[in-house]
XYZ file of C-alpha atoms in Angstrom:
316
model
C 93.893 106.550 111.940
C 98.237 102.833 111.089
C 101.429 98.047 106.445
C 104.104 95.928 107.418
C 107.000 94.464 105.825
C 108.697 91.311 106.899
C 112.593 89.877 106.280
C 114.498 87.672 108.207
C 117.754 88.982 110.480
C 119.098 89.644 115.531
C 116.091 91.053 117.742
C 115.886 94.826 117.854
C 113.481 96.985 118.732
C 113.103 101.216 117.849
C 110.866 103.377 117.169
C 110.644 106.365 114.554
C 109.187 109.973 115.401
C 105.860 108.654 113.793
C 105.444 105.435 116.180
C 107.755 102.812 114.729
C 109.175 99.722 116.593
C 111.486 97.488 114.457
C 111.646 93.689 116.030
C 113.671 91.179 114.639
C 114.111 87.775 116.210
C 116.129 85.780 113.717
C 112.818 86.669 111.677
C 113.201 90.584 111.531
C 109.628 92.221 111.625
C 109.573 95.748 110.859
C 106.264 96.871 112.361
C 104.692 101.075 111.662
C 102.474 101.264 114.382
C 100.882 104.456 112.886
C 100.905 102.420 109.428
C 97.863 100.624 110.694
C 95.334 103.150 110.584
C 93.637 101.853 107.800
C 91.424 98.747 108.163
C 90.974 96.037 105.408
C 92.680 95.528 102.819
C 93.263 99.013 102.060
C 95.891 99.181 104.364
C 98.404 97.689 101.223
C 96.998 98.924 98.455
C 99.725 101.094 96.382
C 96.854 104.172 94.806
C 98.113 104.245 92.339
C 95.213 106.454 90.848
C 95.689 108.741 93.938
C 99.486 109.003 93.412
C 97.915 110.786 90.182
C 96.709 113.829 91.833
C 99.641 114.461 93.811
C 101.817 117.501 92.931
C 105.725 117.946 93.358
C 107.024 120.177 96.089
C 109.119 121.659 93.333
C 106.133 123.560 92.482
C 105.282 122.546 89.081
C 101.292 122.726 88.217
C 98.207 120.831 86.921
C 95.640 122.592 85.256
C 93.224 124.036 87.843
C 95.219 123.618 90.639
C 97.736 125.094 93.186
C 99.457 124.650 96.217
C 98.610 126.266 98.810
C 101.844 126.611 100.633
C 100.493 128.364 104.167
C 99.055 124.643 104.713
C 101.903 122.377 104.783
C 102.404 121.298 107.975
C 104.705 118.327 109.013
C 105.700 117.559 104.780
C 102.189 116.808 103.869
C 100.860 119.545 101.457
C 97.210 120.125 101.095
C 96.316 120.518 97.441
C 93.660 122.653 96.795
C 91.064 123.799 93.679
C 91.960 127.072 92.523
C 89.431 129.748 91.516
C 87.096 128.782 94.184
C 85.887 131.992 95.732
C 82.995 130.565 98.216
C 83.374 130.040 101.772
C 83.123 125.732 101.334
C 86.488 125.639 98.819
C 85.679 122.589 97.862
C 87.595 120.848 94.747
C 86.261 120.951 91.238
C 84.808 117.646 89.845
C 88.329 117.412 87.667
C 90.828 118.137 90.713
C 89.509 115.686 93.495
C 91.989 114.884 96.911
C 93.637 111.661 97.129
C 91.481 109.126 98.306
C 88.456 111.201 98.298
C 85.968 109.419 96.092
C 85.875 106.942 98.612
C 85.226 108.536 101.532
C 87.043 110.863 103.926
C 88.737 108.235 105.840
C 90.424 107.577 102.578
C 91.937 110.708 102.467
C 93.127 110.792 105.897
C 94.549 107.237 105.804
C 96.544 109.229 102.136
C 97.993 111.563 104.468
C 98.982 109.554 107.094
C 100.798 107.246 104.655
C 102.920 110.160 103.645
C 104.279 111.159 107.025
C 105.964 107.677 106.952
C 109.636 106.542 105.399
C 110.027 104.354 102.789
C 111.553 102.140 104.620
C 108.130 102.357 106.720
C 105.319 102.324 103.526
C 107.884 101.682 100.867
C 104.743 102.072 97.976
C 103.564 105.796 100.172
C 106.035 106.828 102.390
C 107.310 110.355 102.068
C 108.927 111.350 105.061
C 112.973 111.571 105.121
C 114.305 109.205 107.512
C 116.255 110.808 110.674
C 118.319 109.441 112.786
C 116.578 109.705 116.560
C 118.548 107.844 120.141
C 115.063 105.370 119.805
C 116.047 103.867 117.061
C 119.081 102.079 118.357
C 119.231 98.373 118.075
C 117.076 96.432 120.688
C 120.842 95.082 121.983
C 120.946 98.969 123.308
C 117.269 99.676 124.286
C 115.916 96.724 126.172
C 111.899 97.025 126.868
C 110.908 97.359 130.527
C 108.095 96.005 132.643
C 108.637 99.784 134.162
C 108.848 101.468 130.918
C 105.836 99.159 129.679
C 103.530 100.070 132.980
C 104.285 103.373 132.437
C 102.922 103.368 128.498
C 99.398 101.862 129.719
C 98.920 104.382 132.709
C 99.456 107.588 130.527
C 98.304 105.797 127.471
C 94.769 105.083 129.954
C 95.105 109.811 130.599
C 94.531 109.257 126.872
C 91.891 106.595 126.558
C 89.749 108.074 129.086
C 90.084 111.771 127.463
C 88.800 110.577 124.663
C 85.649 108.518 125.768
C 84.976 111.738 127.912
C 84.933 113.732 125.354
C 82.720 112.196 122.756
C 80.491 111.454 126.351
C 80.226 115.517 126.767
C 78.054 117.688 124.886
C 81.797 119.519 123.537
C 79.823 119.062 119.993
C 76.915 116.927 118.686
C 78.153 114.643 116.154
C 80.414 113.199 119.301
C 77.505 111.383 120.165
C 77.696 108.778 117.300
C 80.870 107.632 118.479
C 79.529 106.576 122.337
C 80.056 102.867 123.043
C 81.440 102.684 119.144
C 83.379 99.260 120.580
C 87.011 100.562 120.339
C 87.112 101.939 123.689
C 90.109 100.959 125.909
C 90.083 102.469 129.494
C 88.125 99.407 131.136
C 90.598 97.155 129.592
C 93.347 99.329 130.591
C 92.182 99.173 134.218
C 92.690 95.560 134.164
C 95.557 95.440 132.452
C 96.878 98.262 135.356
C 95.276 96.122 138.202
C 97.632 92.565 136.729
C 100.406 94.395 136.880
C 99.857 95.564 140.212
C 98.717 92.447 141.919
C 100.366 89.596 139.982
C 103.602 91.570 139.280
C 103.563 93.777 142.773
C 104.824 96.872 141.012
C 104.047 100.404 142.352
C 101.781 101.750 139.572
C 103.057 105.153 138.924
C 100.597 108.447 138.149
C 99.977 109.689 134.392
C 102.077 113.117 134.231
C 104.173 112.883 131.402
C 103.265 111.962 127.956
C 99.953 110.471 128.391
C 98.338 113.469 130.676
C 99.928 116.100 128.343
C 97.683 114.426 125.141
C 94.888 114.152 127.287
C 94.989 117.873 128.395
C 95.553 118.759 124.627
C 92.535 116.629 123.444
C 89.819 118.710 125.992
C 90.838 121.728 124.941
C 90.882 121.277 120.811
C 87.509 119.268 121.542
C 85.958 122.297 122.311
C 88.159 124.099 119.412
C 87.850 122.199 116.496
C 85.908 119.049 115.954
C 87.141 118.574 112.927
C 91.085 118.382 114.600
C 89.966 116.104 117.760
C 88.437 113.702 115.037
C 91.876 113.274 113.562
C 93.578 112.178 116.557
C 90.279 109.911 117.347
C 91.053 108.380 113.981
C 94.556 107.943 114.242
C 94.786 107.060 118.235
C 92.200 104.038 117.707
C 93.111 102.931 114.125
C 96.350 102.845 114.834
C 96.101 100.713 117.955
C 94.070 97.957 116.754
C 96.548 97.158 114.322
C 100.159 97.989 114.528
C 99.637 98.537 118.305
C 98.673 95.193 118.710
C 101.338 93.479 116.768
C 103.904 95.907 119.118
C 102.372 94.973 122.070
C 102.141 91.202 121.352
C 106.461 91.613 120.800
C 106.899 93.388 123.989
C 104.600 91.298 125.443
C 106.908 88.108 124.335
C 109.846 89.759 125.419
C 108.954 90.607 128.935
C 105.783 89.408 130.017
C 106.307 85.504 128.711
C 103.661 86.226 125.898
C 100.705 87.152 128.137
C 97.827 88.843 126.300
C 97.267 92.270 127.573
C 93.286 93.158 127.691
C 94.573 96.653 125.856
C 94.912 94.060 122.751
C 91.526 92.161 122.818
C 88.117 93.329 121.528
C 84.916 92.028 122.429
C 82.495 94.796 122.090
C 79.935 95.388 119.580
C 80.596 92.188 117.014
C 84.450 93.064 117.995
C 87.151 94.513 116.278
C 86.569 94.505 112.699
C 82.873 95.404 113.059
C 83.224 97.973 115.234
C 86.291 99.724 113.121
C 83.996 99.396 109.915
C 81.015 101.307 111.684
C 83.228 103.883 112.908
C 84.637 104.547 109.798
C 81.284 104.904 108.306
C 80.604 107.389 110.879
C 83.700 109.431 110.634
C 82.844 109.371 106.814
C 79.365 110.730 107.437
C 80.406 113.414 110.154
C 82.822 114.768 107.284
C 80.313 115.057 105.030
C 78.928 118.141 107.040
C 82.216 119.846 107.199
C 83.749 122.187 104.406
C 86.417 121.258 102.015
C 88.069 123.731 104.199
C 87.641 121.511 107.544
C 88.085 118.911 105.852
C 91.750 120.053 105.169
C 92.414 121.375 108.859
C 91.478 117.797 109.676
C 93.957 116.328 107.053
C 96.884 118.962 108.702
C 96.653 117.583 111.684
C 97.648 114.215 111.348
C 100.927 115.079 111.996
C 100.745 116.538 115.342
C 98.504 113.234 116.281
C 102.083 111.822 114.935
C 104.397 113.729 117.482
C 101.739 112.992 120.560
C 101.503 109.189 120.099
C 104.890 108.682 119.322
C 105.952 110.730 121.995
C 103.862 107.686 124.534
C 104.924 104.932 122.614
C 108.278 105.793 123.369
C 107.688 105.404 127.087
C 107.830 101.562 126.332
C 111.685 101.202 126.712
């Protein structure tokens, strides 16, 4: 905010433009990491009674509606009321968004859902496959304890963007998500420090992927609230679930199954508390914005795509 399928096949490991890493170990797991950023059991449900409201990219109509074409961005089309003339352009009572009598989250966990395969979310995916070097067989593209050290240090540039900026005063309803129990920098440190000491490797400085997001993040703080939330959503959602089951592979591949603090929550009741009360907040910070924010929001789940995948990638 982040489904899984499981057969059984030789171990491989890729990942997908949207953060995907398929493992297979005689038990083939196919893993979206960016699947996962849903929590409960929403994460498999098929909405069916969303699927309703969602209109073809050939352009045919339901009453009331249209597309709105100048707001597709990354496949995901925003579909919007027509004949609303006020500034808020919200949807009529008739013509709601997917997901969106049950919250916001709902909707953004919709649109996320589409930017995957169907291969990925075989009920929701939308998203043509491509074929990308990552997704070679594990047999080609081995995970590294280098490659792996490297993900935590720029994926900490991240981490500590993020709890900066909801520390600042970049805009008030930040403040609600302070010490919301998801945080990962501290545990990153220690994560950082064991691979230093125990494994004596040279711990390298964040300047690639990892300092590039966090860079991005400061500035569209300041920018749009409504945007920064997205990639909140999507950066933590996404790591408490399919993040965790792709670091507990890697982990088992290289590191002879240690647990990485980056995986373990302890904060605030722990995981599952502390995702529910942030997803109540992000619900009630939405409720302030206009249908209008609410859809710049939605459009930039894809970008928050293309930045994480572009660190998970630093894995192998």
């Amino acid at each position: 905010m982040m489904m899984m399928t499981t057969t059984m096949a030789s171990t491989s490991v890729s990942t997908r433009s949207s953060p995907f890493l398929r493992f297979s170990n005689n038990n083939q797991r196919r893993v979206s990491y960016s699947s996962f950023v849903v929590d409960g059991d929403d994460r498999h449900k098929n909405n069916n009674n969303n699927n309703k409201n969602i209109m073809s990219s050939s352009g045919s109509r339901r009453r009331g509606t249209n597309i709105n074409r100048d707001r597709q961005r990354g496949g995901v089309m925003i579909i919007r009321a027509a004949g609303h003339g006020h500034g808020h352009g919200s949807a009529s009572s008739t013509e709601r968004r997917p997901g969106e009598n049950k919250g916001f989250v709902e909707e953004m966990r919709f649109v996320a859902m589409k930017l995957h395969t169907r291969e990925q979310a075989p009920k929701e995916g939308e998203k043509k496959a491509e074929k990308v070097p990552e997704q070679k067989p594990m047999a080609q593209w081995q995970p590294t304890k280098e490659g792996y050290l490297n993900f935590l240090v720029e994926s900490k540039a991240v981490y500590d963007a993020m709890e900066a900026i909801v520390a600042s005063n970049a805009d008030p309803m930040y403040k609600a998500f302070i010490d919301c129990g998801l945080e990962r920098s501290e545990a990153l440190d220690k994560d950082i420090e064991w691979f230093r000491e125990t494994l004596e490797m040279e711990v390298p400085e964040a300047k690639g992927a990892g300092k590039e997001y966090a860079e991005f993040l400061k500035n569209l703080a300041k920018e749009s609230p409504p945007r920064f939330l997205c990639h909140f959503y999507n950066v933590y959602f996404a790591h408490s679930a399919g993040g965790k089951m792709i670091g507990r592979k890697v982990s088992e591949m290289i590191l002879d199954g240690k647990e990485l603090e980056f995986y373990v929550w302890n904060k605030n009741g722990g995981l599952e508390k502390s995702l529910a009360e942030v997803k109540e907040k992000l619900n009630e910070a939405a409720e302030k914005w206009s249908r209008e924010e609410k859809d710049v929001c939605l459009e930039e789940t894809s970008k928050s795509f293309q930045l994480s995948g572009a660190l998970l990638r630093l894995i192998a």
